Coordinates of C-alpha atoms in Angstrom, one line a residue:
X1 CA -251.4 -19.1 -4.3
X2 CA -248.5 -17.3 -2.7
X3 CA -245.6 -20.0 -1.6
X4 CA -242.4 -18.9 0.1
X5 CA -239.2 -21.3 0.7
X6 CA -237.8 -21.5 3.9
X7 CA -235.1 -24.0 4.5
X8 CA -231.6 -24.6 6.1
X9 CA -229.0 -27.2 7.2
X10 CA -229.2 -28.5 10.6
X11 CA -225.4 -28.8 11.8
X12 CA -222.9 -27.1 13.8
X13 CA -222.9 -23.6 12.4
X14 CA -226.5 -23.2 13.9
X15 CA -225.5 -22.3 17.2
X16 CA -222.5 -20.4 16.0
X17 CA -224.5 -16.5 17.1
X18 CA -227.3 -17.0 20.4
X19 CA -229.0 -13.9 18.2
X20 CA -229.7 -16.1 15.1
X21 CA -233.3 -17.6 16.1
X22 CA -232.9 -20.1 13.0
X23 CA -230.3 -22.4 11.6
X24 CA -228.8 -20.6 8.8
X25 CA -230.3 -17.4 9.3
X26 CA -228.5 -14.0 9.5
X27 CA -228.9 -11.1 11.7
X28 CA -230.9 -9.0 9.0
X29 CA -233.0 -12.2 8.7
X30 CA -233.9 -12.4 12.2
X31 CA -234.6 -8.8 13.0
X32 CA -236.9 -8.6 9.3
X33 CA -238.6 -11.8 10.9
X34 CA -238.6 -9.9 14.6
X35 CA -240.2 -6.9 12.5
X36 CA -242.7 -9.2 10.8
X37 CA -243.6 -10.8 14.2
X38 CA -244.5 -7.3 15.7
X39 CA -246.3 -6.4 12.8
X40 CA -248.8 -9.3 13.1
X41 CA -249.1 -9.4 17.2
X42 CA -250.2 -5.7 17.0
X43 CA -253.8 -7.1 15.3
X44 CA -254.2 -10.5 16.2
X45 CA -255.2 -12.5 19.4
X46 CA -252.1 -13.6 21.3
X47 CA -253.6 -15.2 24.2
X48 CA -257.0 -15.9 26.0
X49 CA -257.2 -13.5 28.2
X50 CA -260.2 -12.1 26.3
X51 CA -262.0 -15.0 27.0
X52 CA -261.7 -15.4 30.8
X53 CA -264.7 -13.6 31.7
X54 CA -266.8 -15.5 29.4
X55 CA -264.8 -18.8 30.6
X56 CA -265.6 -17.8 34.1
X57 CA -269.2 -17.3 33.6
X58 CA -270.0 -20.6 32.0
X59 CA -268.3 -22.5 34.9
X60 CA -265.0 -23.6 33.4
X61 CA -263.0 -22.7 35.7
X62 CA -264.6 -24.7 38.9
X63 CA -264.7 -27.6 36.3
X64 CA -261.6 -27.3 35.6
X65 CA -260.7 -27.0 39.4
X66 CA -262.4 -30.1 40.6
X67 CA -261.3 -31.9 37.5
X68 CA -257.7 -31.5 37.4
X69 CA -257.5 -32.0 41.0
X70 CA -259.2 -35.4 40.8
X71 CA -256.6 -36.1 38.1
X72 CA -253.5 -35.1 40.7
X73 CA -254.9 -37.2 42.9
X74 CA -255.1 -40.1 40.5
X75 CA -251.3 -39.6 39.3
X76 CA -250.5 -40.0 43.0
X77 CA -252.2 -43.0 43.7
X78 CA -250.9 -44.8 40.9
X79 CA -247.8 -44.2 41.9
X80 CA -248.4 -45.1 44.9
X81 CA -247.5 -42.0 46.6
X82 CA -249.0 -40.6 49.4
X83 CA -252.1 -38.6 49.7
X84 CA -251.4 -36.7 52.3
X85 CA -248.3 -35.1 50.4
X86 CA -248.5 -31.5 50.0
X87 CA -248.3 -30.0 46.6
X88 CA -245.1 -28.8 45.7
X89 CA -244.9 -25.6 43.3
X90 CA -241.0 -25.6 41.9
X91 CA -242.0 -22.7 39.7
X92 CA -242.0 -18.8 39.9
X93 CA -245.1 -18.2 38.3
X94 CA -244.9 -14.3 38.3
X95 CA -241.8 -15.0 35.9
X96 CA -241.5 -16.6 32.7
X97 CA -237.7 -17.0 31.8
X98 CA -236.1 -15.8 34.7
X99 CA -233.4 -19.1 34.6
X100 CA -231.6 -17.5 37.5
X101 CA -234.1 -17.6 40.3
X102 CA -234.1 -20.1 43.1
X103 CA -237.0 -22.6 43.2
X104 CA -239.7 -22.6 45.9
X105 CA -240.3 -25.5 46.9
X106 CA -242.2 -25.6 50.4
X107 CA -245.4 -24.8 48.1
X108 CA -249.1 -25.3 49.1
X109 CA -250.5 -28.1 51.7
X110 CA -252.8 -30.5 51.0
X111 CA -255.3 -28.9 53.3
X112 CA -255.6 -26.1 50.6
X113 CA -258.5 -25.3 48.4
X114 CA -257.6 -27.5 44.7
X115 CA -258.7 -23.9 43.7
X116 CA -255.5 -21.9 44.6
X117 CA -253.7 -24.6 43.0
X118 CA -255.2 -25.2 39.7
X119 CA -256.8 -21.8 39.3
X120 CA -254.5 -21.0 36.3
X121 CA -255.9 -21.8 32.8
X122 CA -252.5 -20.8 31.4
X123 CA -253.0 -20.4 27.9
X124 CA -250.2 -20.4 24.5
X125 CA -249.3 -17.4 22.6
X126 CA -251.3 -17.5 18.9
X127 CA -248.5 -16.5 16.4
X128 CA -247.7 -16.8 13.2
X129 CA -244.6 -18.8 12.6
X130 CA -241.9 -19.5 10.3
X131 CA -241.4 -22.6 10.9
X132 CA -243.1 -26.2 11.6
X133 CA -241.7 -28.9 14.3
X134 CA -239.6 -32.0 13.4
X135 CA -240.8 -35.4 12.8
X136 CA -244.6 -35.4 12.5
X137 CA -245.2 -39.3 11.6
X138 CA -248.2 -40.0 10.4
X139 CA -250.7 -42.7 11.1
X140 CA -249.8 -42.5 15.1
X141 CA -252.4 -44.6 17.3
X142 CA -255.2 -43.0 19.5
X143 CA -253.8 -43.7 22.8
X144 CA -253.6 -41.9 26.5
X145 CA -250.3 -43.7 27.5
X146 CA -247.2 -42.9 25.2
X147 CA -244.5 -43.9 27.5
X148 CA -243.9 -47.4 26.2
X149 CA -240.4 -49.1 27.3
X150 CA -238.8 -45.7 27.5
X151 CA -236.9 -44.4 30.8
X152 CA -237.3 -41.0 32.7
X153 CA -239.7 -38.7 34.7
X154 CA -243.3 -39.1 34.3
X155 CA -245.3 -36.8 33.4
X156 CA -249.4 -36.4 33.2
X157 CA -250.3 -33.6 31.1
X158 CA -253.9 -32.1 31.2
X159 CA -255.1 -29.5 28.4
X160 CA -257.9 -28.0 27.0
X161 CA -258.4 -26.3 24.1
X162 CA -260.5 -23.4 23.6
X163 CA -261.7 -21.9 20.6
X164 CA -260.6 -18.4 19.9
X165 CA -263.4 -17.4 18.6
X166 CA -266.1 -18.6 20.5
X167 CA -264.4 -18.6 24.0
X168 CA -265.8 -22.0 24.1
X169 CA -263.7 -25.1 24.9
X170 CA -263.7 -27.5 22.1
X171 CA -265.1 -31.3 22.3
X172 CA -264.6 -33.9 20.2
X173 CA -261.4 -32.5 18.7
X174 CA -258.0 -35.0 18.3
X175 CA -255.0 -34.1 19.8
X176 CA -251.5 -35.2 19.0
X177 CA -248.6 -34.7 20.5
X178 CA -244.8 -36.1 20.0
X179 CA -242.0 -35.3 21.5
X180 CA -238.0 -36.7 21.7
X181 CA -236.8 -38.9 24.9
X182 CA -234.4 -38.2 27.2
X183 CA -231.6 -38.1 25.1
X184 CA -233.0 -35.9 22.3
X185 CA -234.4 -38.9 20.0
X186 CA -237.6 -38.7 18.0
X187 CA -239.2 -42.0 17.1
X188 CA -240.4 -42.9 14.1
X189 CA -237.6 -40.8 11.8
X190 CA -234.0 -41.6 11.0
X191 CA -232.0 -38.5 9.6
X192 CA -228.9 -36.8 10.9
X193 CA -229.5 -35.1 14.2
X194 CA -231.6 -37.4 15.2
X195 CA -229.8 -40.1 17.6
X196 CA -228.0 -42.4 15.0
X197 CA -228.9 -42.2 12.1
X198 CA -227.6 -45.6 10.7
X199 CA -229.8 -47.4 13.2
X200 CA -233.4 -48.0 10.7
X201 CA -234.8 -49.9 13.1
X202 CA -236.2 -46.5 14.5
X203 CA -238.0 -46.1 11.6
X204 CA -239.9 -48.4 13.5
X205 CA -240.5 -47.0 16.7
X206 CA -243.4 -45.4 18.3
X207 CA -242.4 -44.1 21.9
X208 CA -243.4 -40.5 23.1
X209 CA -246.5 -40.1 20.3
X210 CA -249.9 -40.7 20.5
X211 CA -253.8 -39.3 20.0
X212 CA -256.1 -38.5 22.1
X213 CA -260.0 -37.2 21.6
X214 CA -261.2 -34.3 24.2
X215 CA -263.5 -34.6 26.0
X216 CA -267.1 -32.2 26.8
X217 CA -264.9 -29.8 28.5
X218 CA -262.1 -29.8 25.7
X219 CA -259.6 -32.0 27.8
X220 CA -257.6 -34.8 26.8
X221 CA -255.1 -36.3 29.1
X222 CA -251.6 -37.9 28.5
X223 CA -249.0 -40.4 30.3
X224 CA -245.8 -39.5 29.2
X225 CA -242.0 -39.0 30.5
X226 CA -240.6 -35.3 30.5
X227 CA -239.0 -35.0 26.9
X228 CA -235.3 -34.4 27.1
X229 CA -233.4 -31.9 24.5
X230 CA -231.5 -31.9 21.8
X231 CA -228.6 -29.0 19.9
X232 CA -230.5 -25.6 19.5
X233 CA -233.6 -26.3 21.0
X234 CA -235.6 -25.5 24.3
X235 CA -236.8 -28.6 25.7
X236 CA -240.7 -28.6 24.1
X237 CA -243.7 -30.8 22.8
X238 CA -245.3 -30.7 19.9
X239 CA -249.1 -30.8 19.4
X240 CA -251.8 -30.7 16.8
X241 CA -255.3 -30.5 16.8
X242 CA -257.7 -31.7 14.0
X243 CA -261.8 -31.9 13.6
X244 CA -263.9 -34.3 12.1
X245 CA -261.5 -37.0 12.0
X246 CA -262.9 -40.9 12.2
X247 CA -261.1 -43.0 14.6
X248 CA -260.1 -46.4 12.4
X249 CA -260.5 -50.7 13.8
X250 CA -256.5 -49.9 14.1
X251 CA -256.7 -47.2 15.9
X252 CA -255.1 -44.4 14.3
X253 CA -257.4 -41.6 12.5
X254 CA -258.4 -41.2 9.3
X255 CA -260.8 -37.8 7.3
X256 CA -260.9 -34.6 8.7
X257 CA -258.6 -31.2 9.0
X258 CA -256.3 -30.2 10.7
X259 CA -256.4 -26.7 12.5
X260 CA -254.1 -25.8 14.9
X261 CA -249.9 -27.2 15.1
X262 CA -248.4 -25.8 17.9
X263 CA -245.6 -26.1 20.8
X264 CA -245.8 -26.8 24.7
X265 CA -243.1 -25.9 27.1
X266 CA -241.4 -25.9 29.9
X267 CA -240.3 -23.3 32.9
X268 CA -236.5 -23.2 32.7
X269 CA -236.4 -24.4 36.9
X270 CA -238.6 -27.6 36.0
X271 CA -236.1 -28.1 33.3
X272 CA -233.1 -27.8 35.1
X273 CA -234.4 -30.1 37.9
X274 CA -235.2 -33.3 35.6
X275 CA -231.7 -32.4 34.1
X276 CA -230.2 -33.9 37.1
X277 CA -232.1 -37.3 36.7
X278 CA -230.9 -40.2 34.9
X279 CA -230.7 -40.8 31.6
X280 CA -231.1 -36.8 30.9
X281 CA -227.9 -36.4 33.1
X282 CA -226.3 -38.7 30.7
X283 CA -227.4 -36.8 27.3
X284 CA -224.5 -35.2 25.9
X285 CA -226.2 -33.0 23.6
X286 CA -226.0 -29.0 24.5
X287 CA -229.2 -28.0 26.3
X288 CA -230.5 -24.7 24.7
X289 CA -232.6 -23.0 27.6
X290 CA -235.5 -20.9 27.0
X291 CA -234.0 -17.4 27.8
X292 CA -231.4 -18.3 24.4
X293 CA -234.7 -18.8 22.0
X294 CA -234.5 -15.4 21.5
X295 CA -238.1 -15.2 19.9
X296 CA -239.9 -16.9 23.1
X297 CA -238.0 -14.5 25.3
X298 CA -239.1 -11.4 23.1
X299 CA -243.0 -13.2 22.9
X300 CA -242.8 -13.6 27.1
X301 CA -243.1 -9.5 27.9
X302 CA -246.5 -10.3 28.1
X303 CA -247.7 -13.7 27.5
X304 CA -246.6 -16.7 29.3
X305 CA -246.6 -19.6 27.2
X306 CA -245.3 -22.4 29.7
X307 CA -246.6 -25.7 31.0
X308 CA -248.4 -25.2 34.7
X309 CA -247.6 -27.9 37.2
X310 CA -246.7 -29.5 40.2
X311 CA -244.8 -32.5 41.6
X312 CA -246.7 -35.5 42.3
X313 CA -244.4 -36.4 45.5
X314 CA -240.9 -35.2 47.3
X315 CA -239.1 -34.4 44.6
X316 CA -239.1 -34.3 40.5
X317 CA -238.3 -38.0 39.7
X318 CA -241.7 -39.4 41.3
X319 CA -243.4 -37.3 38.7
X320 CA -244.7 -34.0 37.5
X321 CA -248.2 -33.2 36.6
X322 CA -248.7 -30.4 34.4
X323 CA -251.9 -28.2 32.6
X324 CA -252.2 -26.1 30.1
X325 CA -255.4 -24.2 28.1
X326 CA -254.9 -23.3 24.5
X327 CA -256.4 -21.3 22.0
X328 CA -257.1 -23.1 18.2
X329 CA -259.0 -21.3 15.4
X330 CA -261.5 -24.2 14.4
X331 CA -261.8 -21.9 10.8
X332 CA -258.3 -23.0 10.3
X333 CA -256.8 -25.6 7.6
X334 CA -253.7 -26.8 7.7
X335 CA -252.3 -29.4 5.1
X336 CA -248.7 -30.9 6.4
X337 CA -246.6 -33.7 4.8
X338 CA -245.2 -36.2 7.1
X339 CA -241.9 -36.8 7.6
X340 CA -242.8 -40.7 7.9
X341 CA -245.6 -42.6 7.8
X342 CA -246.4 -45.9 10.0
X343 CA -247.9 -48.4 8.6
X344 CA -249.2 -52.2 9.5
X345 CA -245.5 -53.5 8.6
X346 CA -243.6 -50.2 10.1
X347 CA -242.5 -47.0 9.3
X348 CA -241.9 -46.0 5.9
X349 CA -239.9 -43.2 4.6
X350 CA -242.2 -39.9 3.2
X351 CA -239.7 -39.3 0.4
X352 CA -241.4 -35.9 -0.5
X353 CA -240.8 -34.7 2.7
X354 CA -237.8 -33.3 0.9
X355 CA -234.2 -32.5 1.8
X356 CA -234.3 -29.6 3.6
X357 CA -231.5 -27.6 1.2
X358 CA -231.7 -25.9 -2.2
X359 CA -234.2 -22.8 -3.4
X360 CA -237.2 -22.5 -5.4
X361 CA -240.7 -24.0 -4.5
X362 CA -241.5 -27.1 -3.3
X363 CA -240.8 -29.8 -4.9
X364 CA -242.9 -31.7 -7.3
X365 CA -245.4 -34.5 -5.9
X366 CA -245.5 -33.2 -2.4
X367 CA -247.6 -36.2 -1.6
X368 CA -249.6 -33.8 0.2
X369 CA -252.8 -34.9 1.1
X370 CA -256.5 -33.0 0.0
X371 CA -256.0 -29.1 1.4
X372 CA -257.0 -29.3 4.9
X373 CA -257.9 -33.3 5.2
X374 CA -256.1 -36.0 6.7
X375 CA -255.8 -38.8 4.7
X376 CA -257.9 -42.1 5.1
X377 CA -255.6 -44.7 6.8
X378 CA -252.1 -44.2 6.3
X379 CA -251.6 -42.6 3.1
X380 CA -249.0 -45.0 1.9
X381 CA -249.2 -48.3 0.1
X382 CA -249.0 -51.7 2.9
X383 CA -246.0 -53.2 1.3
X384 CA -242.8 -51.0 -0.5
X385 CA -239.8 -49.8 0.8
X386 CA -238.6 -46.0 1.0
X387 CA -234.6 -44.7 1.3
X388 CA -233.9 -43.6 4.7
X389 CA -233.7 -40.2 5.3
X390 CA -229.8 -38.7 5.3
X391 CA -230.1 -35.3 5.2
X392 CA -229.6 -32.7 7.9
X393 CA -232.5 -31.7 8.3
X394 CA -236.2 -33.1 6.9
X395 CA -238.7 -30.8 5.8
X396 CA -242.4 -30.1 5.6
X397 CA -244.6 -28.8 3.6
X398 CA -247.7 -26.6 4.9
X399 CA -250.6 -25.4 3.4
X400 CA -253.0 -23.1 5.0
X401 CA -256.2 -21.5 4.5
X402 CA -258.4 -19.0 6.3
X403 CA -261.0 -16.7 4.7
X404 CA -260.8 -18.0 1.4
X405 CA -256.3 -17.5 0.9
X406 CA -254.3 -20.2 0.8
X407 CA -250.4 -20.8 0.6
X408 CA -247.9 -23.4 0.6
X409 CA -244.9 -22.7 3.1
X410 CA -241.8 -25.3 3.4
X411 CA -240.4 -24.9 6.5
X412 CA -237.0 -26.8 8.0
X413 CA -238.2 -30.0 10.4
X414 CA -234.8 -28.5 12.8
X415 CA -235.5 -25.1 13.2
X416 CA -236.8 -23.7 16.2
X417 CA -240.4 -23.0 17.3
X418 CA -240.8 -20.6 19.7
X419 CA -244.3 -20.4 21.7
X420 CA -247.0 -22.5 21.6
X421 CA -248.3 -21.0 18.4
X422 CA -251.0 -21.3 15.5
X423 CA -248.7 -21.5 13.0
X424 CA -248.8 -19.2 9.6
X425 CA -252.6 -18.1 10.6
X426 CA -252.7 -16.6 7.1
X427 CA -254.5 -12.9 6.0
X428 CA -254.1 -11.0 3.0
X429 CA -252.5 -8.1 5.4
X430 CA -250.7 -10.4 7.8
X431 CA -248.6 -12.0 4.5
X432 CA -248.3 -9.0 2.1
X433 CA -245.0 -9.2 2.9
X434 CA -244.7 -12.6 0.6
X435 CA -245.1 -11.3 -2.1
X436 CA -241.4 -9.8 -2.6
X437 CA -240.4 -12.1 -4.4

């Protein structure tokens, strides 16, 4: 098994050079990894543009059509905003990351055919990364509504996943997402970087995570609030996929594999706009926009890997609701150590998740689960206690396996993720470049 050691200190120094895609990386780093990048697009599915033919024929896309436009039309009404509204497009969608352009806001009427509207199945780049997202807690619940007591601008998201190889949407698959609030703040996790990080009583708290199962046509729906950002970051969500999985009398999963961990985001104008709503105007934290993540600018030549959406009223606070397909490998295995774990008396502290600093391999007693499974229950004993963390930065520990290879990757919990990518979607040829060691 080939394993590799990525990790670096989240702090101030990571935003000392816009051209440094990762904390703690150099120049020569991030051009090698730039080079690396290139290397692997040039032979691998990026998007899912191969399957829209194939989508088309099958009928996906009048599904989809008449089924997310049912769904706008629900967001409204519980919102109790008018259907006779028209939909309003604040988004350029012939341009990815061009921050500078004005928003168009006069859009489509409601007279329109749903179909000009929600035509797009806009679909995430599939790249191999270097990294994996902060904060994955472990033993989430299986919900639709994730918002709990927190404050901001709703948001309904509708995806679907397709499988890459098939061209086939996926049903009976789990999806999780998590994302921070509006001020930057994951639940569930207390380290530096993340709010404050002597209050433990976020150890505790659930807000902005949840599950959900998709459906015949590979959709799962989500009530949320737009996520907010935080230092050297684009604002973003994180989401992964697993199979097989058995939903538990407590609702949270247990069994399966996981195959796909990935990133959502946002158009820079969208951004901006909820910027101006309270609390996000009140965040004090510097918002990185997605022209600075230099490897989502490079990746957006030719794929667009943002959110598509509308407003559900007048203006951005009465809510947005957004779509987006993606493409998961269901031949992938992914095994990833949580940063936390909740349990029936809280959150608890993974102290494997390590520390985020220091060289060699992982450390010993990853507390890892089974290659490629999910755990049954929790993972962690119903009583104990666990040392917060106090590091910079948390880690994770990642194992994947197509075609028969395997390795074990530590990545940085605060380095970036650019895309919404299939993370470290392993090949003899894609990783040869591991082994210089």
């Amino acid at each position: 098994m080939k394993s590799i050691l990525f990790s670096t200190l989240m702090g101030a120094a990571m935003l000392a050079s816009p051209a440094i895609a990762h904390p703690g990386q150099s120049a020569e780093e991030h051009a090698q990894e730039i080079a690396e990048r290139r290397a692997y697009l040039a032979n691998n599915k990026r998007s899912l543009a191969h399957c829209a033919e194939k989508l088309k024929a099958r009928g996906n896309d009048v599904a989809m059509h008449a089924r997310r436009s049912a769904a706008f039309e629900k967001a409204r009404a519980k919102r109790a905003i008018s259907q006779d509204k028209p939909y309003l497009r604040a988004r350029d969608l012939d341009t990815v990351l061009n921050t500078s352009h004005e928003s168009n806001l006069t859009g489509i009427t409601v007279d329109s055919d749903p179909s000009i509207l929600f035509a797009g199945n806009n679909s995430c780049i599939l790249t191999p990364e270097t990294t994996q997202g902060p904060y994955w807690v472990q033993g989430e619940l299986v919900r639709k509504d994730i918002t709990e007591d927190q404050e901001g601008v709703p948001l309904t998201l509708d995806i679907q996943i397709i499988d890459v190889n098939t061209c086939e949407p996926v049903p009976e698959a789990f999806l999780e997402i998590w994302h921070c609030n509006s001020t930057g703040v994951y639940s569930g996790v207390v380290a530096n970087g993340n709010g404050d990080n002597s209050d433990s009583t976020n150890l505790d708290n659930t807000f902005f995570r949840g599950i959900q199962q998709s459906d015949a046509d590979g959709v799962v729906v989500f009530e949320t609030l737009f996520p907010g950002h935080y230092t050297g970051r684009a604002t973003h969500i994180h989401v992964m996929t697993s199979q097989d999985a058995t939903v538990n009398a407590n609702e949270t999963l247990s069994g399966g594999s996981i195959t796909h961990v990935g990133q959502m985001f946002f158009d820079q104008d969208l951004i901006s706009l909820v910027e101006q709503e309270e609390p996000y105007a009140s965040n004090t934290q510097e918002l990185t926009t997605n022209a600075e993540d230099s490897i989502l600018a490079e990746e957006a030549s030719d794929v667009d890997p943002m959110i598509e959406y509308v407003l559900l009223g007048d203006s951005v606070s009465e809510g947005i609701f957004g779509w987006l397909a993606f493409g998961m490998d269901t031949n992938n295995a992914f095994n990833i150590t949580p940063a936390a774990y909740l349990t029936e008396n809280g959150g608890v502290v993974n102290e494997n998740a390590g520390s985020g600093m220091g060289g060699g391999g992982p450390p010993s007693g990853t507390g890892a689960p089974p290659s490629g499974a999910i755990p049954s229950g929790t993972g962690v004993p119903p009583s104990g206690t666990a040392s917060l963390l106090e590091s910079a930065a948390a880690t994770t520990l990642l194992t994947v396996s197509t075609s028969g290879a395997s390795s074990t990757v530590r990545f940085d919990e605060r380095e970036r993720l650019f895309g919404c990518s299939i993370y470290a979607m392993i090949s003899s040829s894609a990783m040869e470049w591991l082994d210089a060691e």
